[in-house]
CSV table of C-alpha atoms in Angstrom, one decimal:
chain,number,residue,atom,x,y,z
A,64,MET,CA,31.0,122.5,98.5
A,65,GLU,CA,32.3,125.7,96.5
A,66,ILE,CA,34.9,125.5,93.8
A,67,LYS,CA,36.5,128.8,92.7
A,68,LYS,CA,38.8,128.5,89.6
A,69,GLN,CA,41.4,131.2,89.1
A,70,VAL,CA,44.3,131.6,86.9
A,71,ASP,CA,47.0,131.1,89.7
A,72,LYS,CA,45.0,128.8,91.9
A,73,LEU,CA,42.1,126.7,92.6
A,74,ALA,CA,40.1,127.0,96.1
A,75,ILE,CA,37.9,124.2,97.4
A,76,SER,CA,35.8,125.1,100.2
A,77,ASN,CA,33.2,122.7,102.2
A,78,GLN,CA,30.5,125.0,103.7
A,79,ASN,CA,30.3,122.7,106.8
A,80,ARG,CA,32.4,123.6,109.7
A,81,LEU,CA,35.1,121.3,111.2
A,82,LEU,CA,33.8,118.8,113.7
A,83,CYS,CA,34.1,119.7,117.1
A,84,ASN,CA,36.9,117.1,118.0
A,85,SER,CA,38.8,118.1,115.0
A,86,LEU,CA,41.1,121.0,115.8
A,87,PRO,CA,42.9,123.1,113.2
A,88,ILE,CA,46.4,122.0,114.3
A,89,ASP,CA,45.2,118.6,113.3
A,90,SER,CA,44.2,119.3,109.7
A,91,GLY,CA,45.7,116.7,107.8
A,92,THR,CA,47.0,114.2,110.6
A,93,LYS,CA,43.7,113.2,112.1
A,94,SER,CA,40.5,111.9,110.5
A,95,HIS,CA,36.9,112.0,112.1
A,96,SER,CA,34.1,110.7,110.2
A,97,ARG,CA,30.7,112.8,110.4
A,98,ASN,CA,28.6,109.6,110.0
A,99,PRO,CA,30.1,106.6,111.2
A,100,LEU,CA,27.4,104.2,109.9
A,101,ILE,CA,28.0,105.4,106.2
A,102,PHE,CA,31.8,105.6,106.8
A,103,GLY,CA,31.9,102.3,107.8
A,104,LEU,CA,30.0,100.9,104.6
A,105,PHE,CA,32.5,102.9,102.4
A,106,VAL,CA,35.5,101.0,104.1
A,107,ARG,CA,33.7,97.6,103.9
A,108,ILE,CA,32.9,98.1,100.2
A,109,ARG,CA,36.8,99.5,99.8
A,110,MET,CA,35.7,102.9,98.6
A,111,VAL,CA,38.3,104.5,101.2
A,112,GLU,CA,41.9,104.0,100.3
A,113,GLN,CA,43.7,105.3,103.7
A,114,VAL,CA,41.6,106.9,106.3
A,115,GLY,CA,42.7,110.2,107.1
A,116,SER,CA,45.5,110.6,104.4
A,117,GLY,CA,43.9,113.0,101.8
A,118,ILE,CA,45.7,116.2,103.0
A,119,GLY,CA,48.8,114.3,103.4
A,120,ARG,CA,48.9,112.7,100.0
A,121,ILE,CA,47.9,116.0,98.4
A,122,LYS,CA,50.8,117.8,100.0
A,123,TYR,CA,53.2,114.7,98.9
A,124,PHE,CA,52.0,114.8,95.0
A,125,MET,CA,51.9,118.6,94.7
A,126,LYS,CA,55.7,118.5,96.2
A,127,ALA,CA,56.7,115.7,94.0
A,128,ALA,CA,55.2,117.6,90.9
A,129,GLY,CA,57.4,120.7,91.9
A,130,LEU,CA,54.1,122.5,92.7
A,131,PRO,CA,53.7,125.0,95.4
A,132,LEU,CA,52.3,123.3,98.6
A,133,PRO,CA,48.5,124.1,99.0
A,134,ASP,CA,47.1,126.2,101.9
A,135,PHE,CA,44.6,124.7,104.2
A,136,LYS,CA,42.4,127.0,106.1
A,137,THR,CA,39.8,126.2,108.8
A,138,ASP,CA,38.4,129.5,109.8
A,139,GLY,CA,34.8,128.9,109.8
A,140,LEU,CA,35.0,127.1,106.6
A,141,PHE,CA,37.2,124.2,105.5
A,142,THR,CA,38.9,125.4,102.5
A,143,GLY,CA,42.0,124.0,100.4
A,144,VAL,CA,43.7,126.4,98.1
A,145,LEU,CA,45.8,124.6,95.3
A,146,LYS,CA,48.1,127.1,93.8
A,147,ARG,CA,49.8,126.7,90.2
A,148,PRO,CA,52.3,128.7,88.6
A,149,VAL,CA,51.0,131.1,86.0
A,150,LYS,CA,52.8,129.6,82.6
A,151,SER,CA,54.6,132.5,80.9
A,152,SER,CA,57.7,132.8,79.5
A,153,GLY,CA,58.6,135.0,82.9
A,154,LYS,CA,59.6,137.9,80.7
A,155,SER,CA,57.5,141.0,80.7
A,156,SER,CA,59.7,143.8,79.6
A,157,ALA,CA,58.8,145.3,76.3
A,158,ASP,CA,62.3,144.5,75.1
A,159,ASP,CA,61.7,140.8,75.4
A,160,TRP,CA,58.3,140.7,73.9
A,161,ARG,CA,59.9,142.7,70.9
A,162,SER,CA,62.6,139.8,70.7
A,163,VAL,CA,59.8,137.1,70.6
A,164,LYS,CA,57.7,139.1,68.3
A,165,GLU,CA,60.2,139.5,65.6
A,166,LYS,CA,60.9,135.7,66.0
A,167,LEU,CA,57.3,135.1,65.2
A,168,ILE,CA,57.2,137.5,62.3
A,169,GLN,CA,60.2,135.8,60.8
A,170,LYS,CA,58.8,132.6,61.3
A,171,ALA,CA,55.1,133.0,60.0
A,172,PRO,CA,54.3,131.9,56.4
A,173,VAL,CA,52.2,135.1,55.6
A,174,LYS,CA,51.9,138.6,57.2
A,175,ILE,CA,50.6,138.6,61.0
A,176,GLY,CA,47.7,141.1,61.4
A,177,LYS,CA,47.6,143.7,64.0
A,178,SER,CA,44.9,141.8,65.8
A,179,SER,CA,46.9,138.5,65.9
A,180,ILE,CA,50.1,140.3,67.1
A,181,LYS,CA,48.2,141.6,70.0
A,182,ILE,CA,46.6,138.2,70.8
A,183,LEU,CA,50.2,136.9,70.7
A,184,GLU,CA,51.3,139.4,73.1
A,185,MET,CA,48.5,138.8,75.5
A,186,ILE,CA,49.3,135.2,75.4
A,187,TYR,CA,53.1,135.9,75.8
A,188,ARG,CA,51.9,137.7,79.0
A,189,ASN,CA,49.7,135.4,80.4
A,190,GLN,CA,49.2,131.9,78.8
A,191,PHE,CA,45.8,131.4,80.7
A,192,VAL,CA,44.2,134.5,79.0
A,193,THR,CA,40.6,133.7,78.0
A,194,ILE,CA,38.9,134.2,74.9
A,195,PRO,CA,36.6,136.8,76.4
A,196,GLU,CA,39.4,138.6,78.2
A,197,MET,CA,40.9,138.9,74.6
A,198,ALA,CA,38.0,140.1,72.8
A,199,LYS,CA,37.3,142.7,75.4
A,200,LYS,CA,40.7,144.2,75.3
A,201,LEU,CA,41.0,144.1,71.6
A,202,GLY,CA,37.4,145.6,70.9
A,203,ILE,CA,36.2,142.4,68.6
A,204,THR,CA,33.9,139.6,69.0
A,205,GLU,CA,34.8,136.5,70.5
A,206,ARG,CA,34.4,134.6,67.2
A,207,GLY,CA,36.9,137.1,65.8
A,208,VAL,CA,39.4,136.1,68.4
A,209,GLU,CA,38.9,132.5,67.7
A,210,LYS,CA,39.4,132.8,64.2
A,211,ASN,CA,42.7,134.6,64.7
A,212,ILE,CA,43.8,132.1,67.0
A,213,GLN,CA,42.9,129.5,64.7
A,214,LYS,CA,44.9,131.1,61.9
A,215,LEU,CA,47.7,131.6,64.1
A,216,LYS,CA,47.6,127.7,64.9
A,217,GLU,CA,47.6,127.1,61.1
A,218,GLN,CA,50.7,129.2,60.9
A,219,LYS,CA,52.3,127.1,63.9
A,220,LEU,CA,52.8,130.2,65.7
A,221,LEU,CA,50.6,128.9,68.6
A,222,GLU,CA,49.3,125.7,70.4
A,223,ARG,CA,46.9,124.6,72.8
A,224,LYS,CA,48.1,122.5,75.7
A,225,GLU,CA,46.6,120.3,78.3
A,226,GLY,CA,42.8,120.4,76.7
A,227,GLU,CA,40.4,122.8,75.5
A,228,ARG,CA,38.8,123.8,78.7
A,229,SER,CA,41.5,123.6,81.5
A,230,GLY,CA,44.5,124.2,79.3
A,231,TYR,CA,46.5,127.1,78.1
A,232,LEU,CA,47.9,128.6,74.7
A,233,GLU,CA,51.7,128.6,74.1
A,234,LEU,CA,53.8,130.4,71.4
A,235,ILE,CA,55.8,128.2,69.2
A,236,THR,CA,59.1,130.4,68.6
A,237,HIS,CA,61.1,127.6,67.4
A,238,ASN,CA,60.9,125.9,63.8
């Protein structure tokens, strides 16, 4: 199994081909076990919730959460692609950034440095930007970016949402 995580999607691929009696058109509606003995064991010990319901349930919960429906590809490999919207303000013009920047500068209890302003802009444009990406664009060390982010958090201009590893950074423009 291979998992590829990107800013806007998560792709999960199974290196095994589909079973010969499973056609791409049946994907998400029919289930065939590769090993009936092991499958039977899992059913008996109640490790299977609903046979053949995985893809349908994924689609249902993605739709219920207001997320884009996943793509399932069956060309050689079985691949499921879960898309997520890139969290950003949706405003990418220079005028919009200037307006947000002014709010942040007015809100800040102390003067914001040039690197911190650039970090805030990168986060404004893409909340999933990584520390290594910021360090490379700014020409400073990752530790330097981390220190700037920490200062911005202390000034209540920035906060981390949904965990350290898989979360994102969000600007706080309101008081």
